[in-house]
Short mmCIF file of C-alpha atoms in Angstrom, two decimals:
data_model
loop_
_atom_site.label_atom_id
_atom_site.label_comp_id
_atom_site.label_asym_id
_atom_site.label_seq_id
_atom_site.Cartn_x
_atom_site.Cartn_y
_atom_site.Cartn_z
CA MET T 1 -17.49 16.22 10.82
CA THR T 2 -17.31 14.27 7.75
CA GLN T 3 -19.38 13.82 5.30
CA HIS T 4 -21.47 10.68 4.99
CA ARG T 5 -20.99 8.46 1.91
CA GLU T 6 -23.00 5.71 0.47
CA VAL T 7 -20.65 1.88 -0.20
CA GLY T 8 -21.47 0.48 -2.96
CA PRO T 9 -21.51 -4.17 -3.25
CA ILE T 10 -18.34 -3.65 -5.50
CA VAL T 11 -16.82 -0.78 -3.09
CA TRP T 12 -17.18 -3.18 -0.64
CA SER T 13 -16.06 -6.19 -2.20
CA ILE T 14 -13.20 -4.44 -2.63
CA VAL T 15 -12.69 -2.94 0.27
CA ILE T 16 -12.51 -6.95 1.60
CA ALA T 17 -10.56 -7.90 -1.01
CA VAL T 18 -7.43 -5.55 -0.71
CA THR T 19 -8.13 -5.85 3.44
CA CYS T 20 -7.34 -10.02 2.90
CA LEU T 21 -4.88 -9.61 0.50
CA LEU T 22 -3.18 -7.14 3.15
CA LEU T 23 -3.69 -9.60 5.96
CA PHE T 24 -1.92 -12.38 3.52
CA ALA T 25 0.79 -10.24 1.92
CA LEU T 26 1.45 -9.54 5.92
CA ARG T 27 1.78 -12.76 7.90
CA SER T 28 5.28 -12.72 5.92
CA VAL T 29 6.71 -9.68 8.72
CA LEU T 30 4.35 -10.70 11.15
CA TRP T 31 6.76 -10.21 14.13
CA LEU T 32 7.17 -6.74 12.62
CA VAL T 33 2.91 -6.22 12.32
CA VAL T 34 2.58 -6.61 16.20
CA PRO T 35 5.95 -4.40 17.06
CA CYS T 36 4.80 -1.31 14.16
CA LEU T 37 1.19 -2.31 15.98
CA LEU T 38 2.33 -0.99 19.79
CA ALA T 39 3.86 1.94 18.23
CA LEU T 40 0.42 2.97 16.67
CA ILE T 41 -1.81 3.05 20.48
CA ILE T 42 1.89 5.05 21.50
CA TYR T 43 1.81 6.73 18.45
CA TYR T 44 -1.32 8.48 19.42
CA GLY T 45 -1.57 7.97 22.93
CA LEU T 46 2.00 10.43 23.72
CA ARG T 47 0.71 12.63 20.26
CA PRO T 48 -0.73 15.23 22.75
CA ALA T 49 2.04 16.11 24.68
CA TYR T 50 4.33 15.50 21.93
CA LYS T 51 1.77 18.68 20.81
CA ARG T 52 2.44 20.73 23.84
CA LEU T 53 5.69 20.31 23.89
CA LEU T 54 5.80 21.36 20.00
CA LEU T 55 3.80 24.21 21.10
CA ALA T 56 5.99 25.09 24.12
CA GLY T 57 8.99 25.77 21.39
CA LEU T 58 10.07 22.27 20.99
CA GLY T 59 11.30 21.46 17.46
CA GLU T 60 9.37 17.94 16.25
CA GLN T 61 13.53 16.40 17.14
CA ALA T 62 13.31 17.17 20.63
CA ALA T 63 10.13 17.04 21.19
CA ALA T 64 9.70 13.68 20.35
CA SER T 65 12.90 12.80 22.18
CA VAL T 66 11.73 13.87 25.27
CA VAL T 67 7.82 12.34 25.01
CA ILE T 68 9.81 8.88 24.02
CA ILE T 69 11.78 8.76 26.87
CA GLY T 70 9.76 9.93 28.87
CA PHE T 71 7.61 7.05 28.42
CA ALA T 72 10.75 5.03 28.11
CA LEU T 73 11.77 6.14 31.78
CA GLY T 74 8.00 5.15 33.01
CA SER T 75 8.45 1.94 31.67
CA GLY T 76 10.92 1.26 33.01
CA LEU T 77 9.89 2.67 36.50
CA LEU T 78 6.80 0.33 36.01
CA LEU T 79 8.62 -2.75 35.60
CA ALA T 80 11.59 -2.14 37.38
CA GLY T 81 8.73 -1.77 40.64
CA ALA T 82 6.60 -4.67 39.24
CA THR T 83 9.90 -7.10 39.56
CA PRO T 84 10.17 -7.47 43.12
CA TRP T 85 6.87 -7.62 44.29
CA MET T 86 6.57 -10.66 41.45
CA SER T 87 9.46 -12.11 42.29
CA ALA T 88 8.90 -12.27 45.87
CA ARG T 89 5.38 -13.97 45.24
CA ALA T 90 6.23 -16.99 42.61
CA GLU T 91 9.32 -18.94 43.65
CA SER T 92 10.54 -19.13 40.11
CA TRP T 93 7.91 -18.90 37.09
CA GLN T 94 8.38 -22.36 36.58
CA ASP T 95 7.04 -23.36 39.82
CA ALA T 96 3.97 -20.29 39.72
CA VAL T 97 2.97 -22.22 36.85
CA THR T 98 2.52 -25.12 37.63
CA ARG T 99 1.36 -24.24 40.73
CA TYR T 100 -1.58 -22.51 38.50
CA LEU T 101 -2.04 -24.02 36.55
CA SER T 102 -2.46 -28.21 38.86
CA GLY T 103 -4.81 -25.51 40.51
CA GLY T 104 -7.10 -25.42 37.79
CA ILE T 105 -6.75 -28.52 37.28
CA ASP T 106 -8.46 -29.88 40.19
CA TRP T 107 -10.88 -27.06 40.22
CA LEU T 108 -12.03 -28.44 37.15
CA GLN T 109 -11.99 -31.99 37.66
CA GLY T 110 -14.08 -31.20 41.06
CA THR T 111 -16.66 -29.00 39.00
CA LEU T 112 -17.24 -32.31 37.54
CA ALA T 113 -16.88 -34.88 39.77
CA LEU T 114 -19.93 -32.62 41.12
CA LEU T 115 -21.60 -32.33 37.98
CA GLU T 116 -21.42 -35.76 38.05
CA ALA T 117 -23.06 -36.46 41.14
CA LYS T 118 -26.25 -34.45 40.14
CA PHE T 119 -26.42 -35.25 37.13
CA THR T 120 -27.08 -38.51 35.91
CA LEU T 121 -26.22 -38.28 32.01
CA ILE T 122 -22.67 -35.97 33.30
CA ARG T 123 -22.37 -39.39 34.61
CA ARG T 124 -22.74 -42.47 32.40
CA LEU T 125 -20.78 -39.69 30.43
CA GLY T 126 -18.05 -40.21 31.95
CA LEU T 127 -15.92 -36.68 32.18
CA SER T 128 -14.18 -36.60 34.78
CA ALA T 129 -12.63 -39.62 33.77
CA THR T 130 -11.65 -39.10 30.59
CA LEU T 131 -11.21 -34.82 30.73
CA SER T 132 -7.92 -36.90 34.11
CA ARG T 133 -6.76 -39.35 31.05
CA GLU T 134 -6.63 -36.05 28.24
CA LEU T 135 -5.10 -34.53 30.85
CA ASP T 136 -1.83 -37.07 32.02
CA GLN T 137 -1.48 -37.68 28.74
CA LEU T 138 -1.26 -34.13 27.31
CA THR T 139 1.03 -33.65 30.54
CA ASP T 140 3.51 -36.26 28.85
CA GLU T 141 3.78 -35.97 26.25
CA HIS T 142 2.80 -32.57 24.96
CA ALA T 143 4.50 -30.12 28.14
CA GLN T 144 7.71 -30.48 27.22
CA ALA T 145 7.29 -29.32 23.30
CA TYR T 146 4.93 -26.97 23.91
CA GLY T 147 6.91 -25.13 26.96
CA ALA T 148 10.12 -25.22 24.96
CA SER T 149 8.77 -23.81 21.60
CA LEU T 150 6.59 -21.18 24.26
CA VAL T 151 10.35 -20.01 25.57
CA VAL T 152 10.99 -19.81 21.78
CA GLY T 153 8.45 -18.57 20.87
CA LEU T 154 8.87 -15.26 23.42
CA GLY T 155 12.55 -15.11 22.56
CA THR T 156 11.44 -14.35 18.79
CA TRP T 157 9.44 -11.50 19.95
CA VAL T 158 10.20 -9.50 22.43
CA PRO T 159 12.83 -8.43 20.58
CA ALA T 160 10.81 -6.95 18.05
CA LEU T 161 8.54 -5.60 20.55
CA LEU T 162 11.19 -3.31 21.90
CA LEU T 163 10.92 -1.43 18.01
CA ALA T 164 7.58 -0.28 18.93
CA PRO T 165 9.70 2.68 21.38
CA PHE T 166 11.49 3.64 18.42
CA LEU T 167 9.00 3.28 15.69
CA ALA T 168 6.64 6.06 17.99
CA PHE T 169 9.65 7.95 17.99
CA PHE T 170 9.77 7.95 14.09
CA PHE T 171 5.68 8.53 14.02
CA LEU T 172 5.63 11.36 16.31
CA ARG T 173 8.37 12.74 14.50
CA ASP T 174 7.93 12.59 11.17
CA GLY T 175 4.40 11.74 10.88
CA GLN T 176 3.86 15.78 9.58
CA ALA T 177 6.24 15.91 6.91
CA PHE T 178 4.84 12.43 5.50
CA GLU T 179 1.49 13.16 5.70
CA ARG T 180 2.47 16.47 3.41
CA LEU T 181 5.11 14.44 1.24
CA LEU T 182 1.70 12.06 -0.09
CA GLY T 183 -0.35 15.82 -0.14
CA ARG T 184 2.82 17.43 -2.91
CA ALA T 185 1.63 14.03 -5.51
CA VAL T 186 -1.50 14.70 -5.61
CA PRO T 187 -2.77 16.96 -8.58
CA ASN T 188 -4.38 19.74 -7.48
CA ALA T 189 -7.49 19.13 -9.19
CA TYR T 190 -7.91 16.02 -6.42
CA PHE T 191 -6.08 17.49 -3.61
CA GLU T 192 -8.11 18.66 -1.21
CA ARG T 193 -11.24 15.34 -1.75
CA SER T 194 -8.06 13.47 -0.95
CA LEU T 195 -6.59 15.26 2.07
CA ASN T 196 -9.83 15.33 4.16
CA LEU T 197 -8.80 11.43 2.77
CA LEU T 198 -5.60 11.34 4.56
CA HIS T 199 -7.34 13.15 7.74
CA GLU T 200 -9.56 11.53 7.69
CA LEU T 201 -7.67 7.70 7.86
CA ASP T 202 -5.39 9.29 10.87
CA GLU T 203 -8.95 10.43 12.51
CA THR T 204 -9.69 6.53 11.72
CA ALA T 205 -6.79 5.45 13.15
CA HIS T 206 -6.41 8.07 15.73
CA ALA T 207 -10.79 6.58 16.92
CA TYR T 208 -9.36 2.97 16.69
CA PHE T 209 -6.29 2.54 19.01
CA GLN T 210 -7.40 6.32 21.23
CA GLY T 211 -10.46 4.12 21.61
CA LEU T 212 -8.60 0.97 22.78
CA LEU T 213 -6.58 2.12 24.71
CA LYS T 214 -10.64 3.73 26.61
CA LEU T 215 -11.71 0.77 26.81
CA THR T 216 -8.41 -1.27 27.71
CA VAL T 217 -8.27 1.11 30.89
CA LEU T 218 -12.35 0.84 31.89
CA ASP T 219 -12.30 -3.11 31.36
CA ALA T 220 -8.95 -2.46 33.27
CA LEU T 221 -11.61 -1.10 35.92
CA ALA T 222 -14.09 -3.42 35.94
CA LEU T 223 -12.37 -6.31 36.31
CA GLY T 224 -10.19 -5.09 38.51
CA LEU T 225 -12.86 -4.40 40.61
CA GLY T 226 -14.79 -6.97 40.67
CA LEU T 227 -11.54 -9.20 42.31
CA TRP T 228 -10.87 -7.60 44.10
CA LEU T 229 -14.41 -7.17 45.40
CA LEU T 230 -14.05 -11.21 44.45
CA GLY T 231 -11.33 -11.51 46.69
CA LEU T 232 -8.02 -12.37 44.96
CA SER T 233 -4.69 -11.19 45.19
CA GLY T 234 -2.75 -8.71 42.42
CA ALA T 235 -6.60 -8.20 41.88
CA TRP T 236 -5.49 -4.60 40.01
CA LEU T 237 -2.79 -6.06 37.76
CA LEU T 238 -4.54 -9.50 36.31
CA GLY T 239 -7.46 -7.25 35.77
CA LEU T 240 -4.45 -4.73 33.85
CA LEU T 241 -3.47 -7.92 31.56
CA ALA T 242 -6.88 -9.49 31.23
CA ALA T 243 -7.62 -6.00 29.62
CA VAL T 244 -4.80 -6.34 27.20
CA LEU T 245 -5.12 -9.60 26.86
CA ALA T 246 -8.85 -8.39 24.80
CA TRP T 247 -7.01 -6.67 22.32
CA VAL T 248 -6.97 -9.81 20.59
CA PRO T 249 -10.64 -10.24 19.82
CA TYR T 250 -11.75 -13.80 21.37
CA VAL T 251 -9.09 -15.22 21.74
CA GLY T 252 -7.57 -11.98 23.77
CA SER T 253 -11.34 -12.80 26.85
CA ILE T 254 -10.96 -16.18 26.36
CA VAL T 255 -7.16 -16.64 27.90
CA GLY T 256 -7.43 -13.37 30.32
CA CYS T 257 -10.23 -15.10 32.50
CA VAL T 258 -8.77 -18.61 31.88
CA ILE T 259 -5.69 -16.54 33.74
CA VAL T 260 -8.53 -15.35 36.42
CA VAL T 261 -9.92 -18.66 37.00
CA LEU T 262 -6.91 -20.96 37.29
CA VAL T 263 -5.95 -17.98 40.22
CA ALA T 264 -8.87 -18.10 41.54
CA ALA T 265 -9.01 -21.87 41.67
CA THR T 266 -5.53 -22.10 43.45
CA ASP T 267 -5.46 -18.96 45.52
CA PHE T 268 -8.81 -20.68 46.80
CA PRO T 269 -8.96 -24.51 46.77
CA LYS T 270 -11.62 -24.95 49.25
CA ASP T 271 -14.17 -22.50 47.66
CA PRO T 272 -14.70 -23.04 44.23
CA GLY T 273 -17.64 -20.58 44.35
CA ILE T 274 -14.26 -17.70 44.18
CA ALA T 275 -13.84 -18.97 40.25
CA TYR T 276 -17.62 -19.38 39.58
CA GLY T 277 -18.06 -15.77 40.72
CA ALA T 278 -14.54 -15.01 38.52
CA ILE T 279 -16.67 -16.43 35.42
CA ALA T 280 -19.78 -15.10 35.73
CA LEU T 281 -17.42 -11.42 36.20
CA PHE T 282 -15.89 -11.92 32.89
CA ILE T 283 -18.85 -12.66 31.38
CA PHE T 284 -20.53 -9.41 32.77
CA VAL T 285 -17.65 -7.59 31.32
CA ARG T 286 -17.73 -9.26 28.20
CA LEU T 287 -21.29 -7.34 28.82
CA LEU T 288 -20.96 -4.42 29.51
CA ASP T 289 -18.07 -4.45 27.31
CA ASP T 290 -20.31 -5.27 24.01
CA PHE T 291 -23.85 -2.45 24.86
CA VAL T 292 -21.17 -0.01 26.37
CA PHE T 293 -17.63 0.49 26.24
CA MET T 294 -17.04 -0.46 23.03
CA PRO T 295 -20.35 1.84 21.57
CA ALA T 296 -18.64 4.27 23.33
CA THR T 297 -15.05 4.04 22.50
CA ILE T 298 -14.02 1.58 19.61
CA GLY T 299 -17.25 1.54 17.84
CA ARG T 300 -17.95 4.73 16.96
CA SER T 301 -14.33 5.22 15.26
CA LEU T 302 -14.88 2.21 12.36
CA ARG T 303 -18.46 2.78 11.13
CA VAL T 304 -18.54 -1.21 9.58
CA HIS T 305 -21.90 -3.78 10.02
CA PRO T 306 -21.28 -5.60 14.04
CA ILE T 307 -21.74 -8.64 11.02
CA ALA T 308 -19.67 -7.41 8.47
CA SER T 309 -17.17 -7.32 11.63
CA VAL T 310 -17.24 -10.61 13.08
CA LEU T 311 -16.94 -12.11 9.64
CA MET T 312 -13.49 -10.68 9.32
CA LEU T 313 -12.83 -11.55 12.62
CA PHE T 314 -12.85 -14.60 11.89
CA VAL T 315 -11.70 -15.10 8.29
CA GLY T 316 -8.47 -12.45 9.75
CA GLY T 317 -7.83 -15.36 12.33
CA ALA T 318 -7.85 -17.61 9.14
CA ILE T 319 -5.86 -16.08 7.38
CA ALA T 320 -2.94 -14.51 9.68
CA GLY T 321 -3.72 -16.04 13.34
CA VAL T 322 -3.85 -13.97 16.43
CA ALA T 323 -2.12 -11.08 14.82
CA GLY T 324 -4.54 -10.64 11.88
CA LEU T 325 -7.55 -10.89 14.54
CA MET T 326 -5.64 -8.09 16.01
CA LEU T 327 -5.51 -6.61 12.65
CA VAL T 328 -8.05 -6.99 10.20
CA LEU T 329 -10.77 -4.03 11.86
CA PRO T 330 -8.31 -1.33 11.81
CA LEU T 331 -6.83 -2.56 8.03
CA LEU T 332 -11.22 -3.05 7.24
CA GLY T 333 -11.76 0.91 9.11
CA ILE T 334 -8.61 2.36 7.10
CA ALA T 335 -9.64 0.02 3.27
CA LEU T 336 -12.63 1.14 3.10
CA VAL T 337 -11.98 4.97 4.14
CA VAL T 338 -9.56 4.64 0.53
CA GLY T 339 -12.11 2.84 -1.21
CA GLU T 340 -15.08 5.23 0.28
CA THR T 341 -12.81 8.70 -1.33
CA VAL T 342 -11.06 6.96 -4.01
CA GLY T 343 -14.57 5.78 -6.03
CA LEU T 344 -15.97 9.02 -5.36
CA VAL T 345 -12.71 10.92 -6.77
CA VAL T 346 -11.69 8.88 -9.66
CA THR T 347 -15.76 8.39 -10.92
CA ASP T 348 -16.13 12.74 -10.88
CA PRO T 349 -16.03 13.46 -13.89
CA ARG T 350 -15.99 17.05 -12.84
CA LEU T 351 -12.04 17.26 -11.55
CA ARG T 352 -11.17 14.12 -14.06
CA ALA T 353 -11.34 17.67 -16.24
CA ARG T 354 -10.20 19.86 -13.98
CA HIS T 355 -7.05 17.53 -13.73
CA ALA T 356 -7.26 17.19 -18.19
CA HIS T 357 -8.25 21.34 -17.95
CA ALA T 358 -4.15 21.46 -15.21
CA ARG T 359 -2.12 18.82 -17.30
CA ARG T 360 -2.64 21.26 -20.61
CA LEU T 361 -1.95 24.68 -19.02
CA ARG T 362 1.63 23.28 -17.26
CA ALA T 363 1.88 21.03 -20.75
CA LEU T 364 1.41 24.97 -22.81
CA HIS T 365 3.42 26.17 -20.34
CA ALA T 366 6.13 24.73 -20.60
CA SER T 367 6.35 24.64 -24.18
CA ARG T 368 5.99 28.31 -24.26
CA ASP T 369 9.13 29.32 -25.33
CA LEU T 370 10.03 26.59 -27.79
CA ALA T 371 7.62 27.70 -30.41
CA MET D 1 13.18 29.57 28.33
CA LEU D 2 14.14 26.81 26.66
CA PRO D 3 17.33 26.18 25.39
CA GLY D 4 18.06 27.03 22.11
CA PHE D 5 19.53 23.72 20.94
CA VAL D 6 16.34 22.83 21.31
CA ARG D 7 14.40 25.16 20.43
CA ARG D 8 13.69 25.07 16.25
CA ASP D 9 12.97 28.88 14.78
CA PRO D 10 10.18 28.62 11.65
CA PRO D 11 11.99 29.07 8.94
CA ALA D 12 12.02 33.38 7.66
CA VAL D 13 10.41 31.83 3.97
CA ARG D 14 6.80 31.39 5.01
CA TRP D 15 7.29 33.28 8.78
CA LYS D 16 7.77 36.00 6.21
CA TYR D 17 4.14 35.85 4.55
CA LEU D 18 2.59 33.51 6.99
CA ALA D 19 2.88 37.00 10.18
CA ARG D 20 1.55 39.20 7.00
CA VAL D 21 -1.95 37.06 6.88
CA THR D 22 -4.62 38.88 8.32
CA LEU D 23 -5.41 35.37 9.33
CA PHE D 24 -2.83 34.87 12.00
CA GLU D 25 -2.61 38.04 13.20
CA GLY D 26 -1.91 38.17 17.21
CA LEU D 27 -0.87 34.96 16.67
CA ASN D 28 3.27 35.16 18.49
CA PRO D 29 5.74 33.53 16.83
CA ARG D 30 5.76 29.41 18.74
CA GLU D 31 1.62 29.89 17.17
CA LEU D 32 2.86 29.64 13.18
CA ARG D 33 5.61 27.91 13.52
CA VAL D 34 2.63 24.98 14.94
CA LEU D 35 0.82 26.80 12.40
CA ASP D 36 3.24 26.82 9.80
CA GLY D 37 3.75 22.94 10.55
CA LEU D 38 -0.39 22.43 9.32
CA LEU D 39 0.08 24.18 5.91
CA HIS D 40 0.07 22.46 2.30
CA GLU D 41 2.15 24.33 -0.41
CA ARG D 42 0.42 24.00 -3.51
CA SER D 43 1.23 26.28 -6.87
CA TYR D 44 -1.26 26.98 -9.49
CA LEU D 45 -0.77 27.60 -13.01
CA LYS D 46 -2.56 31.46 -14.34
CA ASP D 47 -6.22 30.59 -14.77
CA GLU D 48 -6.45 26.82 -13.86
CA ILE D 49 -9.08 26.47 -10.52
CA ILE D 50 -8.90 25.62 -7.45
CA PHE D 51 -12.10 24.80 -5.97
CA ASP D 52 -15.41 25.15 -8.07
CA GLU D 53 -18.86 26.67 -6.91
CA GLY D 54 -20.62 23.38 -4.91
CA GLU D 55 -17.87 22.13 -3.99
CA GLU D 56 -18.00 20.81 -0.64
CA GLY D 57 -15.54 23.28 1.17
CA GLN D 58 -12.73 21.24 3.66
CA ALA D 59 -10.09 23.92 3.83
CA ILE D 60 -8.97 27.59 4.00
CA TYR D 61 -6.60 29.12 1.02
CA ILE D 62 -3.53 31.84 1.54
CA ILE D 63 -1.61 33.37 -0.56
CA LEU D 64 1.81 33.61 -0.61
CA THR D 65 1.60 34.80 -4.13
CA GLY D 66 0.04 35.66 -6.71
CA LYS D 67 -3.58 36.58 -7.55
CA VAL D 68 -6.73 34.60 -7.32
CA ALA D 69 -9.94 35.98 -8.57
CA ILE D 70 -13.87 34.16 -7.02
CA CYS D 71 -16.27 34.61 -9.53
CA ARG D 72 -19.59 32.67 -9.55
CA GLN D 73 -19.64 29.49 -12.01
CA GLY D 74 -18.95 29.73 -15.86
CA ARG D 75 -19.65 33.54 -15.67
CA ARG D 76 -16.42 34.72 -15.93
CA ASP D 77 -16.65 38.13 -17.73
CA ASP D 78 -19.37 39.06 -15.88
CA GLY D 79 -19.24 37.06 -11.93
CA HIS D 80 -16.39 38.70 -10.58
CA ILE D 81 -17.25 38.83 -6.71
CA ALA D 82 -13.62 39.56 -5.53
CA GLN D 83 -9.54 39.48 -6.34
CA TYR D 84 -6.93 38.54 -3.45
CA GLY D 85 -3.46 39.00 -3.50
CA PRO D 86 -0.78 38.04 -0.78
CA GLY D 87 -1.42 38.11 1.89
CA ASP D 88 -4.98 37.12 1.46
CA PHE D 89 -7.34 34.08 2.05
CA PHE D 90 -10.53 33.14 0.43
CA GLY D 91 -12.79 29.74 1.61
CA ASP D 92 -13.08 30.90 4.89
CA LEU D 93 -15.92 29.73 5.91
CA ALA D 94 -15.03 25.77 5.53
CA LEU D 95 -12.46 26.30 8.41
CA LEU D 96 -16.58 26.30 10.11
CA ASP D 97 -18.68 24.28 8.85
CA ASN D 98 -19.11 21.72 5.42
CA SER D 99 -21.46 23.83 3.22
CA PRO D 100 -20.78 23.49 -0.39
CA ARG D 101 -18.56 26.20 -1.60
CA ILE D 102 -20.76 29.56 -2.72
CA ALA D 103 -18.33 30.00 -5.72
CA GLN D 104 -15.31 29.08 -7.74
CA ALA D 105 -12.08 30.05 -7.29
CA ARG D 106 -9.27 30.80 -9.83
CA ALA D 107 -6.16 31.41 -10.74
CA VAL D 108 -5.82 34.78 -11.70
CA GLU D 109 -1.89 34.71 -12.41
CA ASP D 110 1.05 31.59 -12.11
CA SER D 111 0.21 32.40 -8.01
CA ARG D 112 1.45 29.89 -4.87
CA LEU D 113 -1.34 28.89 -2.26
CA ALA D 114 -0.84 27.18 1.97
CA VAL D 115 -3.47 25.83 2.34
CA PHE D 116 -4.60 24.96 5.79
CA PHE D 117 -6.99 22.10 5.98
CA ARG D 118 -10.66 22.40 8.98
CA GLY D 119 -9.25 19.04 10.25
CA ASP D 120 -6.22 20.32 10.74
CA PHE D 121 -8.63 23.31 12.54
CA VAL D 122 -10.37 21.45 14.73
CA GLY D 123 -7.59 18.73 15.57
CA LEU D 124 -5.78 22.73 17.08
CA LEU D 125 -9.12 23.80 18.97
CA GLU D 126 -8.69 20.22 21.16
CA THR D 127 -5.13 20.43 21.38
CA HIS D 128 -3.49 24.78 21.15
CA SER D 129 -6.99 25.41 22.70
CA THR D 130 -5.41 29.16 22.70
CA LEU D 131 -3.87 29.73 19.78
CA SER D 132 -6.88 28.21 17.91
CA SER D 133 -9.43 30.60 19.94
CA LYS D 134 -6.73 33.89 18.89
CA LEU D 135 -7.75 32.70 15.41
CA SER D 136 -11.51 31.89 15.69
CA LEU D 137 -11.39 35.70 17.33
CA THR D 138 -9.78 37.16 14.15
CA LEU D 139 -12.01 34.38 11.63
CA ALA D 140 -14.98 36.32 13.14
CA ARG D 141 -14.19 39.51 13.74
CA LEU D 142 -12.62 38.98 9.52
CA ILE D 143 -16.52 37.92 9.21
CA GLY D 144 -18.70 40.19 10.59
CA LYS D 145 -16.34 42.94 8.99
CA ARG D 146 -17.58 41.39 5.97
CA LEU D 147 -21.01 40.87 6.62
CA ARG D 148 -21.37 44.72 7.42
CA GLU D 149 -19.07 45.80 3.87
CA ALA D 150 -21.75 43.30 1.94
CA THR D 151 -25.07 44.58 3.78
CA LEU D 152 -24.02 47.81 3.74
CA ALA D 153 -23.11 48.03 -0.46
CA LEU D 154 -26.28 45.93 -0.32
CA THR D 155 -28.01 48.83 1.35
CA ALA D 156 -26.66 51.23 -1.02
CA TYR D 157 -28.12 48.88 -3.93
CA LYS D 158 -31.58 48.34 -2.37
CA GLU D 159 -31.45 52.85 -1.98
CA ARG D 160 -29.95 53.36 -5.16
CA GLY D 161 -32.44 50.71 -6.87
CA GLU D 162 -35.55 53.55 -4.78
CA GLY D 163 -33.97 56.57 -5.91
CA ALA D 164 -34.18 55.25 -9.02
#
């Protein structure tokens, strides 16, 4: 049970400032932040299995090793199973990307042409011609550069992602010892409240990341089912991909939607209705997320007003880009719990008096044979 | 059975203390080891306050060494309620809810205490159902025993009052 506490404007300001400072500081190690986030997701996902193994009699090292090796094997098998399927469907990545991009562009041009045929205002704006011109220019001048930077970016991030299971192993093995180490640093007078703080931090992070996993499963199922009903190839895989992309607030959902529309437009070039259906499905699942899934999963973990969340998402995106979008809400939740509790502990006169009393006792104890 | 190289036995010293605690009666070595991993150890000097009356209870305290007095806040001389020694525990209601502490706890002599936090107990309920049901049952029995003793004492007190 969490004690309800009122947060004043000063604490809120400090919490927001600290969150922004943390984001700013983390900008220089963004390559490490995303693996850390993934490691936390893996850690909270695997912790129940780890605890069961501890109860079965394994030591921390052995239990963490078994769980992480199991996870790595499972992921490896999944990847090994998916690779032939994926390579059978796409001649090469470059061809597939080109095919889906041109399918999407054709669909977009077709839609604009349809709109121009129906609405005079749109025809006068000449959107279709402008789009064609811009796309040609983009393809000619920038495609090579963007493609190269994408490949370089992936080359930098993929090895960093391999850190995630490695970090998760240490989180599992040493998490409890680390908590005890932090606890030992706290004076007796503040101990019980601080212990509560640590517990709440853990609970906040646990609820957030487990909520995120549940949300991903729900999103993947809802999108997969919808896309399967629409008749798209690889509907469940696309649903899963879009659900994982949604970990990046707003931007991720849009990217996921664009990918699905590209696939729908390419697979059904003669039937643009399928792509419109995919967009409608995304909007429907987004609404489900906002009003049903999120309040039932992630929403419970962060006691932050929705307006504050949205504003902080913009701030996070402005400070640290995509990683900032992913990081800002967990950081805000953690800073809020720390701010609340530190404010309560430091400003409690009784706890301060008890701490002073304990220090006097320790000083006397240390000097009792010196007189 | 697990092979010896992956099995870890509980640390001998704390094991000795934990096995003596009435709250942990009936727990097997593996369960004690899981519990041991959740306990925090604190040292208190004579006269140091462990918790105050009215403070929100977050944890149960198990005495490893030393003695602890439970008394009414601000009434150290006439407000004595109980005194506990090694193997005893106090603050047990905090495991069940976050109601305020009903009395102050103070170290009577230099003491080492193991602290079991309510959040960890709630976590155990979710992950280790057998262990937590054993703990809950023992806790319910001990609270029932204390309630019976308190009822008997109250009855005796009333009877003495009526007799006078």
